[in-house]
Every structure is written in C-alpha cells, then in structure tokens.
Short mmCIF file of C-alpha atoms (C1' of nucleotides) in Angstrom, two decimals:
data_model
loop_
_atom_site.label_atom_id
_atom_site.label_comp_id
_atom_site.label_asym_id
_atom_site.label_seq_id
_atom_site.Cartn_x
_atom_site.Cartn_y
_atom_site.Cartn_z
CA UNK T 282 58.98 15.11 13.42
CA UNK T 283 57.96 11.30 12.83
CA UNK T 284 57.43 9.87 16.21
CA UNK T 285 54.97 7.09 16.57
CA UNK T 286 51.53 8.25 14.49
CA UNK T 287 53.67 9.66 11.80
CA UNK T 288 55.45 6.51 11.00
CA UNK T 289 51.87 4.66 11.96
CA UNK T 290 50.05 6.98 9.04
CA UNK T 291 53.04 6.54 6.64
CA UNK T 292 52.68 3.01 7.11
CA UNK T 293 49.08 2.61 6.59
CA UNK T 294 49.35 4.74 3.11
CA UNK T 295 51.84 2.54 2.10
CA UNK T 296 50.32 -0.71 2.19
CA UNK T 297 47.71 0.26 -0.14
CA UNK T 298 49.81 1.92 -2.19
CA UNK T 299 52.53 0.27 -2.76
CA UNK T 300 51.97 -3.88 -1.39
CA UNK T 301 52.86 -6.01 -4.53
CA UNK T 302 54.45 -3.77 -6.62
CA UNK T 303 57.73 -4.51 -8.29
CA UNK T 304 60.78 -2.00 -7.64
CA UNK T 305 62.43 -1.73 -11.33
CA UNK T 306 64.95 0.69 -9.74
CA UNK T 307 66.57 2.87 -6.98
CA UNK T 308 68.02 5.70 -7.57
CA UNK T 309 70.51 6.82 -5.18
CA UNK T 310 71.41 9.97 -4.93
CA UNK T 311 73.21 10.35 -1.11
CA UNK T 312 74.78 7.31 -0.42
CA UNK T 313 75.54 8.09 3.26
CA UNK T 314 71.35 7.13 3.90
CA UNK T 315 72.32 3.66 3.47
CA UNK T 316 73.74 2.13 6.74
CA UNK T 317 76.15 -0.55 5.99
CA UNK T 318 75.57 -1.58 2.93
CA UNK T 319 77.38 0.03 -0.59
CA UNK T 320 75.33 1.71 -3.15
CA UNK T 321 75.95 -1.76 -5.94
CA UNK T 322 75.17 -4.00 -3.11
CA UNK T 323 71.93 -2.13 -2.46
CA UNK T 324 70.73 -2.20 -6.09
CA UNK T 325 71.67 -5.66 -6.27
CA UNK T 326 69.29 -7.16 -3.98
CA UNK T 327 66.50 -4.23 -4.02
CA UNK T 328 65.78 -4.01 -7.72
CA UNK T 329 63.59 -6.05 -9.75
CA UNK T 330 62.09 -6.68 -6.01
CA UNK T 331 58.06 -7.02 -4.91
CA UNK T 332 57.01 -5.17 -1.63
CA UNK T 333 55.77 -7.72 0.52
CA UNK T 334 54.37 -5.90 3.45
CA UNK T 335 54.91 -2.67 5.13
CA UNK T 336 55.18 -2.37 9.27
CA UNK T 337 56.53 -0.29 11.83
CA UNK T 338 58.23 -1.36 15.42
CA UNK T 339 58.67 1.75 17.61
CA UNK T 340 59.52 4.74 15.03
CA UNK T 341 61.32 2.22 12.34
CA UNK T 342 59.21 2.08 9.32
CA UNK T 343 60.22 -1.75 7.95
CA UNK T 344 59.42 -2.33 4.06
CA UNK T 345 59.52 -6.04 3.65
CA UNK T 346 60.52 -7.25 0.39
CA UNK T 347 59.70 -10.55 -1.39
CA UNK T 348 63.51 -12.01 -1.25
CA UNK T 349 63.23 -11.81 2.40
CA UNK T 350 65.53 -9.11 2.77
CA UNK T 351 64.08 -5.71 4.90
CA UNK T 352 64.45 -2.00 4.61
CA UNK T 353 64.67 -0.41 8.22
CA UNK T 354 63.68 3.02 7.96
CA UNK T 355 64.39 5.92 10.50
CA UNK T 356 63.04 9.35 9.48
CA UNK T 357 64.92 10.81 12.13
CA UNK T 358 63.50 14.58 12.42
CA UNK T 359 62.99 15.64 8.77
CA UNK T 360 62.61 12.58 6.59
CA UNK T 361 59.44 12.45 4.08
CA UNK T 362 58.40 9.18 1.97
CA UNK T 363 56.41 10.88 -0.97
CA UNK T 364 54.56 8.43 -3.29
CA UNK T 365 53.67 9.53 -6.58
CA UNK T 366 51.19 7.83 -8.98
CA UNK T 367 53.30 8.77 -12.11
CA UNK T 368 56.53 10.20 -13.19
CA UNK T 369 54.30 13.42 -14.26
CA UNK T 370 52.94 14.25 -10.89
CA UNK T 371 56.61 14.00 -9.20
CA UNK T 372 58.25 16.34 -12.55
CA UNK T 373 54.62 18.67 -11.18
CA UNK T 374 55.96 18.72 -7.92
CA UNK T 375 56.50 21.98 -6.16
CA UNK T 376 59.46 21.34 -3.31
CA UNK T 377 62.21 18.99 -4.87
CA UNK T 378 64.73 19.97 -2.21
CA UNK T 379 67.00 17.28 -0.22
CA UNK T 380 66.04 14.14 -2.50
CA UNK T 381 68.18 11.76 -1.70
CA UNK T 382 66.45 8.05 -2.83
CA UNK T 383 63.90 7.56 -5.37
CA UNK T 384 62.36 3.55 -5.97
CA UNK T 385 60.56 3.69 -9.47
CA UNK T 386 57.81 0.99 -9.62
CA UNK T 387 57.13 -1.21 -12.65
CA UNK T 388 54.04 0.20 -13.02
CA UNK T 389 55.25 4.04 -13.42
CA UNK T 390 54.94 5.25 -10.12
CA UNK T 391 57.65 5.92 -7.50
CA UNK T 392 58.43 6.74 -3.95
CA UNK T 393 60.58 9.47 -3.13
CA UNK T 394 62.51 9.73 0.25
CA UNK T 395 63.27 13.31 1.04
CA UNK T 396 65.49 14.32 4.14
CA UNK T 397 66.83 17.92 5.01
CA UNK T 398 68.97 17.30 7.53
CA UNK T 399 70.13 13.78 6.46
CA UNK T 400 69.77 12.49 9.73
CA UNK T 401 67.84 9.63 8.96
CA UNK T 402 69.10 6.47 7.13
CA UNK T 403 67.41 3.27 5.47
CA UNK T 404 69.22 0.39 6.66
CA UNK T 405 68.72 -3.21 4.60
CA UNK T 406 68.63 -6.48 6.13
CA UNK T 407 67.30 -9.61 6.00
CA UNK T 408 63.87 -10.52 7.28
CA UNK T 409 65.21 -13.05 10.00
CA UNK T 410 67.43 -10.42 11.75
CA UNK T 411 64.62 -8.17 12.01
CA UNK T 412 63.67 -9.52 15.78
CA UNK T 413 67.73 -9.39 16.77
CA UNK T 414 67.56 -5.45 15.73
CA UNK T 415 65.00 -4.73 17.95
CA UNK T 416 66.59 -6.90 20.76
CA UNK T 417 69.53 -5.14 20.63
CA UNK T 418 67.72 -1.43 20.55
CA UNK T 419 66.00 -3.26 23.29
CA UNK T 420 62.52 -1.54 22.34
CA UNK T 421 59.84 -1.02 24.80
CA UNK T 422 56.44 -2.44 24.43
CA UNK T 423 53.98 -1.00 21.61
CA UNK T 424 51.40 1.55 23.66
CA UNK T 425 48.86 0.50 20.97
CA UNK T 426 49.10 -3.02 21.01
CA UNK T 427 46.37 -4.61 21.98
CA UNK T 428 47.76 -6.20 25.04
CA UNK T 429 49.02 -3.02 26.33
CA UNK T 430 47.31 -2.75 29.54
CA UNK T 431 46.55 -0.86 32.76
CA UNK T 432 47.86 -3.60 34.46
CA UNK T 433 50.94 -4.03 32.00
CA UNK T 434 51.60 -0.16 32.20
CA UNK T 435 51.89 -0.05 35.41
CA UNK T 436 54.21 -2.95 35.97
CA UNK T 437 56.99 -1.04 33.61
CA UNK T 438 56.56 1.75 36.01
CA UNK T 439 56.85 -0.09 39.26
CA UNK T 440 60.25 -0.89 37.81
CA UNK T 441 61.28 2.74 37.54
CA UNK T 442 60.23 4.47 40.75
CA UNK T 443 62.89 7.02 40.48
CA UNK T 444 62.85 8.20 36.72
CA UNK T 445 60.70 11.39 35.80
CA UNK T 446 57.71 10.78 34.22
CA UNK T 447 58.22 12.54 30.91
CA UNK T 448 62.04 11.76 29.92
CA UNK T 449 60.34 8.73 30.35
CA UNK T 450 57.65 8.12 28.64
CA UNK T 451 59.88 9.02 25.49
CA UNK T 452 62.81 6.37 26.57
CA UNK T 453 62.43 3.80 23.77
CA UNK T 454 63.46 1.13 25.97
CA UNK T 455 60.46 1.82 28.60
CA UNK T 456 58.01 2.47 25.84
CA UNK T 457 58.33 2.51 21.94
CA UNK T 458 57.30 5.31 19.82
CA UNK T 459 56.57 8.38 22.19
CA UNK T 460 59.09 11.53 21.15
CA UNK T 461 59.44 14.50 22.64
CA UNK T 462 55.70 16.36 21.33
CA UNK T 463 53.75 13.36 22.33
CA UNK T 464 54.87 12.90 25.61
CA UNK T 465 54.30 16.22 26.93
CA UNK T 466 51.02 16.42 25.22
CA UNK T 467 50.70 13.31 27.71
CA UNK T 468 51.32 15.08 30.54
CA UNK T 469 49.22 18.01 30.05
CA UNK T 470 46.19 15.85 29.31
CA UNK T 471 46.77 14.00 32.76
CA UNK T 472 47.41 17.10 34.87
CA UNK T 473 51.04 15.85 35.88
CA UNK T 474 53.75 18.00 36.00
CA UNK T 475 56.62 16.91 33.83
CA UNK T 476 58.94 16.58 36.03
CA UNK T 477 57.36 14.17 38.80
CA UNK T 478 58.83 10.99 40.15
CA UNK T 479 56.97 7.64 39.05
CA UNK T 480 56.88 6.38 42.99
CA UNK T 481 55.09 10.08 44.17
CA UNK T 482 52.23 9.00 41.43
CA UNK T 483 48.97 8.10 42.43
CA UNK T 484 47.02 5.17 41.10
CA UNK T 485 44.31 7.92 39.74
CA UNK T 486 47.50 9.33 38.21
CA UNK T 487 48.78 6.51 36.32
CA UNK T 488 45.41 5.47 35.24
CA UNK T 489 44.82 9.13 33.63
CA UNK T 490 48.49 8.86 31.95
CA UNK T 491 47.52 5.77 30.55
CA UNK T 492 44.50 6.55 28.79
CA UNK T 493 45.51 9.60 27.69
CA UNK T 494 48.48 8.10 26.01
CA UNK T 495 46.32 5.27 24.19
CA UNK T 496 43.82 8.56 22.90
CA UNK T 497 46.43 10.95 22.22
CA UNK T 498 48.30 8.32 20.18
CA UNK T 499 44.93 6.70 18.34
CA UNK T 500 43.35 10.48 17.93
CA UNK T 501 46.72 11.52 16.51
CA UNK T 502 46.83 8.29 13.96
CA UNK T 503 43.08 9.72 12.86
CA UNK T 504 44.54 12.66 12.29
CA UNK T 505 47.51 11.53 10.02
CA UNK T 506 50.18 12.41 12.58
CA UNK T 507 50.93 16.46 13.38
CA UNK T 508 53.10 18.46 11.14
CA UNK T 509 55.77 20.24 13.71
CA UNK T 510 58.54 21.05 11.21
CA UNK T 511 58.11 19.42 8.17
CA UNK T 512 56.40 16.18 8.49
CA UNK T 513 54.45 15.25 5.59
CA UNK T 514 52.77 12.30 4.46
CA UNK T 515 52.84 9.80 1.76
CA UNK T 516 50.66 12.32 -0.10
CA UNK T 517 52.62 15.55 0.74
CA UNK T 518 49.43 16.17 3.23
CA UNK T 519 50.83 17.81 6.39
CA UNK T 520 49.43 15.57 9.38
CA UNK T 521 46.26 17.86 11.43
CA UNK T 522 46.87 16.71 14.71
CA UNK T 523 49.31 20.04 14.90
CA UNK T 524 46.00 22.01 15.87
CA UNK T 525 44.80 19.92 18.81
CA UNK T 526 48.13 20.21 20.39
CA UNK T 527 47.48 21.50 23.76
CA UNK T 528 50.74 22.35 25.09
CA UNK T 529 53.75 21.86 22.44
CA UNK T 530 55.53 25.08 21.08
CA UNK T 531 52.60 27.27 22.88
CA UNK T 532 54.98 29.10 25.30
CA UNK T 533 53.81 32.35 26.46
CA UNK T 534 49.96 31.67 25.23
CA UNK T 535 46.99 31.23 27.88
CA UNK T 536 46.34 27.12 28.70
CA UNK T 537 43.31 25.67 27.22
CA UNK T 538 41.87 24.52 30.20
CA UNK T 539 42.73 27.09 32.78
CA UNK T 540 43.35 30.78 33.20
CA UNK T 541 47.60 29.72 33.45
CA UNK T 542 50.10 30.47 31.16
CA UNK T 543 51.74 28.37 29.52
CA UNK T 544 55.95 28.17 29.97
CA UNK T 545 59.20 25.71 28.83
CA UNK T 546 61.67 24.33 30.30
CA UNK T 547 64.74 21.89 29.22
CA UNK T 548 64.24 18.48 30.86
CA UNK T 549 66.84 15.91 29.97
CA UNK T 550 68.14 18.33 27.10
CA UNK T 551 64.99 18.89 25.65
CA UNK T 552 62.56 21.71 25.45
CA UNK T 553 59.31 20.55 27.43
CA UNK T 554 56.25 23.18 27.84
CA UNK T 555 53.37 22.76 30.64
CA UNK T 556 50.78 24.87 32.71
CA UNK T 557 52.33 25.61 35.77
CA UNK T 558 48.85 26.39 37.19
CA UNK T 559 47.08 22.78 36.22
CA UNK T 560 49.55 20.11 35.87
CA UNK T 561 50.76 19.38 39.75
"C1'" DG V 184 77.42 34.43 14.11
"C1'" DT V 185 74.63 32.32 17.50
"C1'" DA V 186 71.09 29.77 19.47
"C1'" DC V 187 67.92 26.28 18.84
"C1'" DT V 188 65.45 22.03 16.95
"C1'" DT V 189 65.00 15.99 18.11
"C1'" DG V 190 66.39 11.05 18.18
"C1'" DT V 191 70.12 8.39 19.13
"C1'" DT V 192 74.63 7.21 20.83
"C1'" DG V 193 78.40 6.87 23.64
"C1'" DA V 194 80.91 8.65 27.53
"C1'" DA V 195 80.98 9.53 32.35
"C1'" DC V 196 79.23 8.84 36.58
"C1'" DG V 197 78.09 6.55 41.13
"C1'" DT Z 126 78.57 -4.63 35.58
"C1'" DC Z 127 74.74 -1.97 35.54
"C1'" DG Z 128 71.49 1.75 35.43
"C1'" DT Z 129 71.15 6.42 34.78
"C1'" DT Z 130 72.21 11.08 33.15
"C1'" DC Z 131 74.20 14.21 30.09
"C1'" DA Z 132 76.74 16.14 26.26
"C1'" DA Z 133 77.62 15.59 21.51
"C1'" DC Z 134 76.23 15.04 16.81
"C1'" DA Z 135 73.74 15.11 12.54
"C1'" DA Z 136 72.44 19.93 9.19
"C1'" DG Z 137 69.61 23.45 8.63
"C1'" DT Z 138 66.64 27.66 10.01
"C1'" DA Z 139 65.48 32.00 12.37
#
DNA sequence: GTACTTGTTGAACG
DNA sequence: TCGTTCAACAAGTA
C-alpha cells in the first residue's frame, strides 16, 4: 500500500527514467481513473507532451508536464506505475492484470499504471492550481522536509492534546504521508502504546516518536518502500522494507524486542498491532 | 457467503 | 461554525 516511501521511491525512479521524454500517446483503457476530465480532453492536452519534473506532496505522486498542465496521482491501496524500456519487455511481462492507462514514449518505452481495485485515480490540472489542491486537502507538513523539526513537531502536537497518538500520526492534515503500516511501526519503535493521549506524553516521549518517524520513513525510502499487498515499484521490484517491519500483520508472533506477544486491535476503524508488554 | 483490507469522504455528533 | 469521530465506499481476496 503506497503511503509516503512508496510514492517517495516511485518518484525518485521516475525522474531518471522518464524527465524529458515526449508522451506520443495514452492509452486509456478505464476511463473512470480520470477525475474530471473526459477521455478526448485528456488526450488532447497529454499527448505529444514532455515530462517536466516528477514530485510528490503527501501520498500524491504529481507528473509535471511541459504545457504546464499536472497529473495528480493517488495510488490509493493497489495502484502500480510500471516503466518499461521497450514495447518487448512489457509484451514479456508476466502479470498483465487490471491495466487500466498506458503513456507510450517517443522513444519506445512506456509506463503502465496498473490498479486492482480501481481505487485510485490520476487527476489532470494545471500547474498553478497545484498549491490550491493541497490547500483545500489542507495537507500536513512533510516529516522529511528539512525544516521538520523537534521543535516544529512538537508545536502540531501541543495543538492536539486530546487526539490519540496513532490515528494521528496518519491524519493527513496533522502530518502528510504516514498510513496506517507506518504509523504503528512508529509506535512500536518509541515504546508508546497506540492508543495514548498527546497531553499524557512525555517530552522523552515525543522526542523518541520523532526520530523514529524521520528513520523509519528515510530507512524505508532506502529500502524502496515495503511490499504489504501488492506494492511494486517502477521496476516491478517489490519494496524490502516488508522484512524490517517490527509490528505490522505479526499478530500472534513473539515481539522482537521482548519476550511479549504481539496482538491487534481496531483503532479508528483500522487494524493496529502492538506489544502489550513494551509499548506503555 | 462472509469478513477483512486502507485512504478518503461525508455525515453525525456535541 | 468548528473540530472530532465514525461509518461507508471503492473491488478484490482468503
């Protein structure tokens, strides 16, 4: 599932691969991915096209092109951006299930955006209107940004002393990118119990949640994102931060750092595991 | 057939 | 009006 170092790895594989090159067409083959725009409409102002730049703002992948229009991309829980060097190695291609958009490059290579559950969508807009999106999905800060600090972290807290800590570290309007796996990883490697109040936490407290959230996140971008699901990147490579998980999907199984076992519970609708033995 | 998966949205609440 | 919480939804898998 693509939360932050997914779309972070997807992004970084796509500006060397394809920055500069020219989009001869778009194939579309399930419409309903585009958000407000028609299928003519998209062609019309994709194709024939040079990628500018490639970024991401909390788990939106944004493709900038070179008429200063913007693909928005959400992968949602199952989307995969596949890049292929030639038309041979896609034809080669072992899983060809749930293709819904495919941009050939003029060079003979082509991106292929993949989707089982068709949650996610690519929505195309210009440049400009970029910063209004994000205003109005009023994103949190970036946790990897380099003026993301102690001091900065703990200010957004002070302003929710009630909220638990884990439904919120994944609330995109307190901070952008964390899902549902990253956060609890979070909370294991700081010892706090998921469900603990912001104003109970001690300084020590919010100093270890903060700097396990910048390594988690950076070790996790190393490791090309982790592969719960079906994640894969731009390569097909499923990401290898799935075997340093600590916590995630490990219900039942002995905790790595004490002689606990691990268990799961549904916080705010969503399945959250932790050692009821270490994390206090 | 049923339960379960996550990110986002919109409804309901106080 | 606002902040917060929760159910619903997307579509498939076990």
């Amino acid at each position: 599932m693509p939360e932050l170092p997914e779309v972070e790895t997807i992004k970084g594989q796509l500006n060397k691969k394809i920055r500069d090159k020219k989009i001869k067409t778009v194939e579309i083959k399930l419409a309903k991915m585009l958000a407000g725009v028609t299928v003519d409409n998209f062609k019309k102002i994709v194709e024939g096209r040079k990628i500018k730049s490639v970024e991401r703002r909390a788990k939106l992948l944004i493709i900038n092109l070179s008429n200063n229009y913007s693909l928005a991309i959400h992968l949602k829980m199952t989307g995969q951006l596949l890049f292929f060097k030639n038309i041979q190695d896609w034809e080669a291609y072992k899983n060809k299930s749930a293709v819904h958009l495919i941009y050939y490059f003029e060079n003979g290579s082509l991106l292929v955006h993949t989707d089982v559950r068709q949650f996610g969508y690519v929505k195309l807009i210009k440049t400009a209107e970029l910063e209004a999106l994000f205003r109005k999905e009023s994103f949190g800060p970036e946790p990897l940004a380099h003026d993301f600090t102690l001091k900065k972290f703990k200010n957004l807290l002070i302003q929710k002393p009630r909220a638990k800590i884990k439904p919120l570290l994944m609330d995109q309007t307190f901070l952008a990118g964390m899902g549902n796996i990253y956060s609890q990883e979070v909370c294991w490697a700081a010892k706090i119990f998921p469900t603990r109040s912001v104003q109970g936490l001690t300084p020590q407290e919010i100093r270890a949640l903060y700097v396990n959230l910048i390594k988690i996140l950076c070790q996790a971008v190393s490791a090309r994102g982790s592969s719960v699901d079906n994640y894969l990147d731009t390569e097909g490579q499923p990401g290898e931060y799935v075997s340093r998980l600590k916590v995630y999907g490990r219900e039942g199984a002995k905790c790595y750092r004490c002689d606990g076992t691990i268990k799961k519970m549904t916080l705010g609708g969503r399945g959250t595991y932790y050692c009821p033995k270490c994390q206090i």
